[in-house]
Short mmCIF file of C-alpha atoms in Angstrom, two decimals:
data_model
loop_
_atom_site.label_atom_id
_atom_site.label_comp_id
_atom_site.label_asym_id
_atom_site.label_seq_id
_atom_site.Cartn_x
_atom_site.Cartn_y
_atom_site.Cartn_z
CA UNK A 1 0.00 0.00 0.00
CA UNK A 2 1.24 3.54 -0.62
CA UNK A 3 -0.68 5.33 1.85
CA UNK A 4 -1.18 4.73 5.61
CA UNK A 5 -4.78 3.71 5.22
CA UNK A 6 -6.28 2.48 8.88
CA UNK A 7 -7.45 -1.55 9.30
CA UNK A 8 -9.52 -2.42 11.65
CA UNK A 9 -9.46 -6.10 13.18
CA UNK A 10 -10.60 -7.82 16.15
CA UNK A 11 -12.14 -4.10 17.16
CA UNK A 12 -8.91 -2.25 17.38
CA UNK A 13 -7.47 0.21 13.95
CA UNK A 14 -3.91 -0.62 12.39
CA UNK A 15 -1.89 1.67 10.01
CA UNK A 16 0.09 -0.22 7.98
CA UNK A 17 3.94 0.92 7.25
CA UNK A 18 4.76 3.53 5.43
CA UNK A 19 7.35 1.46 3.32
CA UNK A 20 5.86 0.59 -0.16
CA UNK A 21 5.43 -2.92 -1.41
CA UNK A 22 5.60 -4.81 -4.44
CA UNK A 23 4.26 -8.09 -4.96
CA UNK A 24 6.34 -10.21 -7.35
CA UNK A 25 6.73 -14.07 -8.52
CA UNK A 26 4.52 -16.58 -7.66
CA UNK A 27 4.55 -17.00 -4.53
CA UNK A 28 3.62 -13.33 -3.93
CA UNK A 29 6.59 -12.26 -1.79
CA UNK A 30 6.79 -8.64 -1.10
CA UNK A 31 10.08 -6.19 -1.60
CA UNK A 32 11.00 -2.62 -1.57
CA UNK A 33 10.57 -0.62 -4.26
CA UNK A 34 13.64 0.23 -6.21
CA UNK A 35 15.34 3.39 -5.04
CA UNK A 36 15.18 6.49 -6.84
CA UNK A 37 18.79 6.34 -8.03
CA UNK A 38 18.17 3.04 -9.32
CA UNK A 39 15.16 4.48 -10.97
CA UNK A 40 16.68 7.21 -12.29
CA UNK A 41 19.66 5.03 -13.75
CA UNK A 42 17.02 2.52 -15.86
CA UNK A 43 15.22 5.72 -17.08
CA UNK A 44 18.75 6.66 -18.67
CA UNK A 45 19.20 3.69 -20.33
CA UNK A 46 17.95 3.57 -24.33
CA UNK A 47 16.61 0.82 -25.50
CA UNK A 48 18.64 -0.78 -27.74
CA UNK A 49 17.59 -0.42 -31.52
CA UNK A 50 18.12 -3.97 -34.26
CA UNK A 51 17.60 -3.70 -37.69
CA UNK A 52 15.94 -6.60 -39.18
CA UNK A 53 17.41 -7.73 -42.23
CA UNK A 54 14.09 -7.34 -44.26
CA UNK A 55 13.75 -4.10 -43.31
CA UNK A 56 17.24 -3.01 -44.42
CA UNK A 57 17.09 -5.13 -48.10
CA UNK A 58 14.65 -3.02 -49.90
CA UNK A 59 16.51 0.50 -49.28
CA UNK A 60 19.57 -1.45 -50.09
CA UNK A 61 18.59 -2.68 -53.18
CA UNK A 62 17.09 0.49 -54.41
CA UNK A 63 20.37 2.01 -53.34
CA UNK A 64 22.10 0.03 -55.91
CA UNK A 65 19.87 0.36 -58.28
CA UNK A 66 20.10 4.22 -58.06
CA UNK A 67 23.90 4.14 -58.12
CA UNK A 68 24.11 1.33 -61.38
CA UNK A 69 21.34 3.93 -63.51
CA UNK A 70 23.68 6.67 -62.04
CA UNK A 71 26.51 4.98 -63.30
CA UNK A 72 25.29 3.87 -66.73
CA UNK A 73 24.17 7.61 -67.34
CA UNK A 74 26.31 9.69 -65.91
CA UNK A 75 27.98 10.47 -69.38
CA UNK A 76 25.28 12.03 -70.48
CA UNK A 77 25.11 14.64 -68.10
CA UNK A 78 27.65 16.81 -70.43
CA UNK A 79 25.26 15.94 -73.22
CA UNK A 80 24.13 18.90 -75.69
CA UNK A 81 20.92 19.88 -77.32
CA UNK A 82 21.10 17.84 -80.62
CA UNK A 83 18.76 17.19 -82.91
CA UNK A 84 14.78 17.26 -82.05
CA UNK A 85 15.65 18.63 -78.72
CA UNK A 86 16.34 21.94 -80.41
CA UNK A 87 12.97 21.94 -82.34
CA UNK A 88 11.16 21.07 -78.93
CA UNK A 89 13.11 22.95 -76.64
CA UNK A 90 14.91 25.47 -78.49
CA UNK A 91 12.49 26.27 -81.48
CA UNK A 92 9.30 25.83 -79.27
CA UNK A 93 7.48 28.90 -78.85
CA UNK A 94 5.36 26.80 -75.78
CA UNK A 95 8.62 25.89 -73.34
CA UNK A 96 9.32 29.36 -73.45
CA UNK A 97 8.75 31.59 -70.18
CA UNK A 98 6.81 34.21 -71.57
CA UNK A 99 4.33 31.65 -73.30
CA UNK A 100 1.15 31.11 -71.55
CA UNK A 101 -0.06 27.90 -70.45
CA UNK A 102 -3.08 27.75 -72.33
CA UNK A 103 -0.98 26.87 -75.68
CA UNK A 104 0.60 24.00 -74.01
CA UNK A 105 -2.90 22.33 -73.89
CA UNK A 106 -3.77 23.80 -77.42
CA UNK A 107 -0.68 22.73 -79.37
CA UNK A 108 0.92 19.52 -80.38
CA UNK A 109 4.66 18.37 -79.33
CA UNK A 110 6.26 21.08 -81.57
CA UNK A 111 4.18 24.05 -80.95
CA UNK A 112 2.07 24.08 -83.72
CA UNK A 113 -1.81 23.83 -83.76
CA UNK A 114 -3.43 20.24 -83.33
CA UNK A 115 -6.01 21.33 -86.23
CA UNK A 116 -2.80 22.20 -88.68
CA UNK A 117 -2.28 20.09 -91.54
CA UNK A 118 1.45 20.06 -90.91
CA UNK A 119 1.11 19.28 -87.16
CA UNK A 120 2.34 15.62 -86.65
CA UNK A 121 -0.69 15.34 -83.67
CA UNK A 122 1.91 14.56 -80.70
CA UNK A 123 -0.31 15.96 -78.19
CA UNK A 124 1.93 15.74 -74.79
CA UNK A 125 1.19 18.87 -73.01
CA UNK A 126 2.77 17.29 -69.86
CA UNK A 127 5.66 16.62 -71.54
CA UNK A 128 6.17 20.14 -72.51
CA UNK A 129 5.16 21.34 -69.11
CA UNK A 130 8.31 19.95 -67.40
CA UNK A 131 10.58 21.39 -70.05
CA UNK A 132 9.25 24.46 -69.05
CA UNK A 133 9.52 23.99 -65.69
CA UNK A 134 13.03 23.27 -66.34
CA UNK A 135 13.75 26.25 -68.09
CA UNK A 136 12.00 28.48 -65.27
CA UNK A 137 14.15 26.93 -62.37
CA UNK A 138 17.76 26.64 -64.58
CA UNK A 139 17.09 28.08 -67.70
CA UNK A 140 18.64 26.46 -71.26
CA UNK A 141 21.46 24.80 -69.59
CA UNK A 142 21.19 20.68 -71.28
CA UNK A 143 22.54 19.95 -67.87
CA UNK A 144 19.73 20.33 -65.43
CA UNK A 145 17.25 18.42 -68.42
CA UNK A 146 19.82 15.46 -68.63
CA UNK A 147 19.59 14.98 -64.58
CA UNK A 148 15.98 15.49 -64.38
CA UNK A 149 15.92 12.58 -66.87
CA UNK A 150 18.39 10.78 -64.96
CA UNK A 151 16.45 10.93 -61.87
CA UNK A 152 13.42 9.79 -63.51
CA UNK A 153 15.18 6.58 -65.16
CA UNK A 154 16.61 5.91 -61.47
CA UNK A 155 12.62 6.49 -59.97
CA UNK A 156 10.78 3.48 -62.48
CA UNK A 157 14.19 1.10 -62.19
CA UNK A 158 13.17 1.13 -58.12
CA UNK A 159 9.38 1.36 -59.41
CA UNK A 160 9.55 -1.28 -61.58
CA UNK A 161 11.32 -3.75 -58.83
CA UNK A 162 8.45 -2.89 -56.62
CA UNK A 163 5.62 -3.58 -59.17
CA UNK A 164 7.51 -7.11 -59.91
CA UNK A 165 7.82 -7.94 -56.43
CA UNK A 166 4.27 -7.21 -55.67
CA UNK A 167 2.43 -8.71 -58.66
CA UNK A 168 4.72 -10.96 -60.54
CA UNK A 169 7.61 -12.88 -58.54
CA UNK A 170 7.07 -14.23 -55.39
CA UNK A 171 10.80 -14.63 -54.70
CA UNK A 172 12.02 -10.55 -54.32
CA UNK A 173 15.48 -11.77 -55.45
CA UNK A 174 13.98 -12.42 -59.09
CA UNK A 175 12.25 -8.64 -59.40
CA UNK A 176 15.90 -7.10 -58.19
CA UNK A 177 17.52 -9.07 -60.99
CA UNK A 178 14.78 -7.82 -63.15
CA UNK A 179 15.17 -3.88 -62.14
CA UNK A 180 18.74 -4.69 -62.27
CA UNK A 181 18.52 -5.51 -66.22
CA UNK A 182 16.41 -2.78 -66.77
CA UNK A 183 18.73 -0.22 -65.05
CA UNK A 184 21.58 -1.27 -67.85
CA UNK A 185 19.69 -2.58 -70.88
CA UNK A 186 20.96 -0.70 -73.84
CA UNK A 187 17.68 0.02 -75.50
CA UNK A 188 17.09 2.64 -72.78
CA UNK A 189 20.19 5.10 -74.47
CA UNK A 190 17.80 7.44 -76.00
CA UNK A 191 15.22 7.48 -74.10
CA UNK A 192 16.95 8.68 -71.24
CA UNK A 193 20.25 10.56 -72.99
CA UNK A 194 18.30 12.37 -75.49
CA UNK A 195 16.32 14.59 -73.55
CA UNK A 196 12.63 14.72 -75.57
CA UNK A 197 12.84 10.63 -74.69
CA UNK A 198 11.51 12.15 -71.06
CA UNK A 199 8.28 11.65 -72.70
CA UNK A 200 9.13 7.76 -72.89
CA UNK A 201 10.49 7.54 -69.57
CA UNK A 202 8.14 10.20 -67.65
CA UNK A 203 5.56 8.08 -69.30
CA UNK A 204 6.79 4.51 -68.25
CA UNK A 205 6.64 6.15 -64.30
CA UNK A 206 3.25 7.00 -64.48
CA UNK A 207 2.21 3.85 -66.60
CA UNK A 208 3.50 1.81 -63.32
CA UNK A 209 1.84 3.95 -61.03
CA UNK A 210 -1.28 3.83 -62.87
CA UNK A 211 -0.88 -0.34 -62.84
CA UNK A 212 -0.45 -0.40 -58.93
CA UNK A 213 -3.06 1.61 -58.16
CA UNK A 214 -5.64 -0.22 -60.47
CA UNK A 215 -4.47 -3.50 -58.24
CA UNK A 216 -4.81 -1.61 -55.02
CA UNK A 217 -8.30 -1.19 -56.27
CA UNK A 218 -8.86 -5.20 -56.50
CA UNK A 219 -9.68 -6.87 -53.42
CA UNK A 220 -7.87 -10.14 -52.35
CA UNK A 221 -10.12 -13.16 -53.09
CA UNK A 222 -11.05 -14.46 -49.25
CA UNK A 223 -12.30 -17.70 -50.62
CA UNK A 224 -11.09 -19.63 -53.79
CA UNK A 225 -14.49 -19.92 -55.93
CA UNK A 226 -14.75 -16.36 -55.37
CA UNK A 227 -13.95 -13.72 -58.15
CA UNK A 228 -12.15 -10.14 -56.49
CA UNK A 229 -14.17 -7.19 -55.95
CA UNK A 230 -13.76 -3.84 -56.07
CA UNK A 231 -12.43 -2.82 -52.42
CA UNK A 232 -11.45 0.76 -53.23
CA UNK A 233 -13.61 3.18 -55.61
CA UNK A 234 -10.61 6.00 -54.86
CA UNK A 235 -7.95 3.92 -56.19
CA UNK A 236 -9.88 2.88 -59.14
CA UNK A 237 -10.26 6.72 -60.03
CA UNK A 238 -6.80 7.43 -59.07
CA UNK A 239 -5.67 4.70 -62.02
CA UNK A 240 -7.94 6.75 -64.03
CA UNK A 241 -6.29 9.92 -63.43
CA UNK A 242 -2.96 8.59 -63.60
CA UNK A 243 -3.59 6.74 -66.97
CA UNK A 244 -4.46 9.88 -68.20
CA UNK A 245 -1.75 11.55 -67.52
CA UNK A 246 0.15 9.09 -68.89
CA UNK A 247 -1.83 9.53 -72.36
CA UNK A 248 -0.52 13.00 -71.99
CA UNK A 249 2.86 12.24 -71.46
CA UNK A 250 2.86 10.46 -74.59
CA UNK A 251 -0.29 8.88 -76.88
CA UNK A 252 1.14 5.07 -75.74
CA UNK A 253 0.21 5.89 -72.08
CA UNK A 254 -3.19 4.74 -73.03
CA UNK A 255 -2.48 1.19 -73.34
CA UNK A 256 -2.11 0.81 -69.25
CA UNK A 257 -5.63 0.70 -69.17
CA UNK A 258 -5.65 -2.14 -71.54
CA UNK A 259 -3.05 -3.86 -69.52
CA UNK A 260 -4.75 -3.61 -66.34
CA UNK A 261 -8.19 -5.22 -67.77
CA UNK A 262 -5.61 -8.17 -68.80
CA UNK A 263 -4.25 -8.70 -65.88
CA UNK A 264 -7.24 -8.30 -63.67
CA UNK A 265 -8.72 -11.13 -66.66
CA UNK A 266 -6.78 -13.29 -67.09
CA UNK A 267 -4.38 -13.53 -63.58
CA UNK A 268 -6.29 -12.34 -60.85
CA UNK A 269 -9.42 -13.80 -62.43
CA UNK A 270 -8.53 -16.99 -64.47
CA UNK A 271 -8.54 -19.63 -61.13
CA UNK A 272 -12.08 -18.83 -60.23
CA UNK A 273 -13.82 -18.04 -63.07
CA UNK A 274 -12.56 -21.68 -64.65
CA UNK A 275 -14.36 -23.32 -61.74
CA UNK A 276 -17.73 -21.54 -62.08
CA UNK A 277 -16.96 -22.50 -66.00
CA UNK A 278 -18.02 -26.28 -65.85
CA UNK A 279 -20.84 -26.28 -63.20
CA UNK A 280 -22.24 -22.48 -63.38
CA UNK A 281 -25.38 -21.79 -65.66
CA UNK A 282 -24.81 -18.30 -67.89
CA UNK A 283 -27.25 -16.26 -65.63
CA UNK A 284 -25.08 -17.50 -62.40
CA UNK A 285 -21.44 -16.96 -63.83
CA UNK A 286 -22.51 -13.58 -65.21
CA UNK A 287 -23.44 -12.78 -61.31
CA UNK A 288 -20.14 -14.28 -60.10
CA UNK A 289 -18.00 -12.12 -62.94
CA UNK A 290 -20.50 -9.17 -62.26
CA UNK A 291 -17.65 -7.07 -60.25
CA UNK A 292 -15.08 -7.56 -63.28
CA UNK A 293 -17.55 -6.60 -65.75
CA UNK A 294 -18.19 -3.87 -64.25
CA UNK A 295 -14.69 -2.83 -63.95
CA UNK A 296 -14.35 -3.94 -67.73
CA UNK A 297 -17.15 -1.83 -68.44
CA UNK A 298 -16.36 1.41 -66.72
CA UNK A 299 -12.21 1.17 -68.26
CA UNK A 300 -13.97 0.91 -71.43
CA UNK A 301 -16.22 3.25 -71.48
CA UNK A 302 -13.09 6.22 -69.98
CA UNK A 303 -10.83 4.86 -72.74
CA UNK A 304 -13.94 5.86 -75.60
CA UNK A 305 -14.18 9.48 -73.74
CA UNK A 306 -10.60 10.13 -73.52
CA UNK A 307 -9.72 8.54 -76.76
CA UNK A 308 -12.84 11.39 -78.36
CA UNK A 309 -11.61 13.96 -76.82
CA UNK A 310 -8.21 13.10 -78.06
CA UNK A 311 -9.90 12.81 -81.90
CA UNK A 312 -11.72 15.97 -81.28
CA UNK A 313 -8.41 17.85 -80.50
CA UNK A 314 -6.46 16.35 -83.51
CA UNK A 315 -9.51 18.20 -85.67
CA UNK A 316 -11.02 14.60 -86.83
CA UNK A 317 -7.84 13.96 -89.24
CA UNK A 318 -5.44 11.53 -88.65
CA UNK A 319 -1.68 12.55 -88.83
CA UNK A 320 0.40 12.87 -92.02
CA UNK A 321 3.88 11.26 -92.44
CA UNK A 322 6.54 11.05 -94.22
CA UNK A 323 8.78 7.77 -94.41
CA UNK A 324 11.75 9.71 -92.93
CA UNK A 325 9.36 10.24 -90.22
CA UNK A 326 7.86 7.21 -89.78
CA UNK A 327 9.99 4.40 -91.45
CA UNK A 328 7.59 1.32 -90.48
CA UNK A 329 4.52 2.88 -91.88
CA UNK A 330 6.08 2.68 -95.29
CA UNK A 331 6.66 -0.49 -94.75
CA UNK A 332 5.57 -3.11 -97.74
CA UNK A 333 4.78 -5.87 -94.99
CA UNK A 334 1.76 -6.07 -93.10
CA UNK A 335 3.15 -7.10 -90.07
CA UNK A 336 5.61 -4.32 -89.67
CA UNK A 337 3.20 -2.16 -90.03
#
């Protein structure tokens, strides 16, 4: 007891002691408390801190990810202006800072009109919006564009590790090997060195955004008959959103949606809905599929929207080019076209 509280037996009132008690073990055998320099002492003390090893792997990995894509590129940093980065860049009356933002959203790639019969209908106002953010904060200097590009190349290498790890290898070893290709594969060079290819890569980073968030949106199937369901309406519209801003990045942004309604088909889907195949009537397995359909369904009908809207802005005319422009096009064989 702390206090001297009175007890009263056999007619007559005690006061216990005024030394405090603490009952410990088992057989409930009462000591002091600990003294206040002893208290005082085990208050100083900080617990000690481990770091569990899967904890520490991820940042490690992504670590050497950054440094290899740091390493691979770091070249280019010295890199000029060459070639269409001058008539993007240079040439383009949109990147400049006087320009209003109004004709970034109006114009194609180059700075002409989408409507123009010259324009080549690149409409990636996005695109153009970072090289003008780039010229605001360091002006004309190739160097700060080359980093930015860097940086992004070093953001969908870790991106891309964490997408494989999450819906394509189950061993996390397999998806570092994987980023770890991706960081060094050769057929990145442009796309990263030349500095209008931050349309490719800019759009790659949002295209894997756009793909996690779309499986975010896809519940976890409790039992094994059962088809996922939608579990979150906000991540569905922030695939949306990011899809389309990966569309204006650059027009082959578009195709995440495509990819998503895929994957949701025929991975996430496939096990249960080749169960219900055999032994479900029509009317049942269209109830069972009901919450992919109407994910299906609501893709499908943004992607018509987006895609007129996109026609609409182009002026209803397809783009004209020539076969320097567009070698494959030319081409006498069907399938390289």
């Amino acid at each position: 007891c702390t206090q001297p509280l009175p007890v009263r037996r056999h007619g007559r009132v005690l006061r216990c002691s005024q030394t405090r008690f603490q009952t410990t073990g088992a057989a409930g055998e009462a000591r002091p408390d600990m003294t206040a320099p002893t208290r005082d002492k085990n208050a100083r003390q900080q617990p000690r801190v481990t770091l569990r090893p899967e904890a520490v792997w991820p940042t490690g990995r992504c670590a050497v990810l950054v440094a290899l894509c740091a390493l691979c590129y770091s070249n280019s940093l010295h890199g000029e202006l060459v070639h269409d980065d001058v008539w993007a860049i240079i040439n383009n009356p949109d990147v400049r800072p006087g320009s209003s933002l109004w004709s970034i959203f109006s114009n194609d790639f180059w700075g002409k009109r989408m409507a123009d019969n010259t324009s080549h209908k690149s409409y990636r106002p996005l695109c153009i919006l970072t090289f003008k953010l780039n010229i605001l904060l360091g002006g004309t200097t190739p160097l700060y564009f080359h980093l930015i590009n860097m940086c992004l190349h070093c953001a969908v290498t870790c991106l891309l590790m964490h997408t494989c790890e999450c819906c394509v290898f189950d061993d996390s070893r397999l998806a570092f090997v994987t980023a770890l290709l991706f960081s060094v594969h050769p057929i990145h060079t442009e796309a990263v060195s030349g500095i209008v290819g931050r349309a490719d890569v800019l759009a790659c980073l949002l295209f894997l955004l756009t793909f996690l968030s779309y499986m975010r949106c896809v519940a976890v199937c409790i039992f094994v008959d059962s088809l996922p369901s939608t579990a979150s309406s906000c991540s569905l519209v922030a695939s949306l959103v990011l899809g389309t801003c990966a569309m204006l990045v650059k027009e082959t942004g578009v195709t995440v949606f495509g990819v998503c309604v895929l994957y949701d088909a025929l991975v996430l889907c496939r096990k249960p809905f080749i169960r219900h195949l055999s032994r479900s009537r029509l009317r049942d397995l269209l109830h069972i599929c009901s919450p992919f359909i109407k994910r299906a369904f609501f893709i499908s009908g943004y992607v018509v929207v987006i895609m007129s809207f996109r026609l609409w802005l182009m002026g209803g005319s397809m783009p004209l080019f020539s076969e320097q422009d567009n070698p494959a096009s030319f081409s006498p064989h069907l399938l390289t076209r």
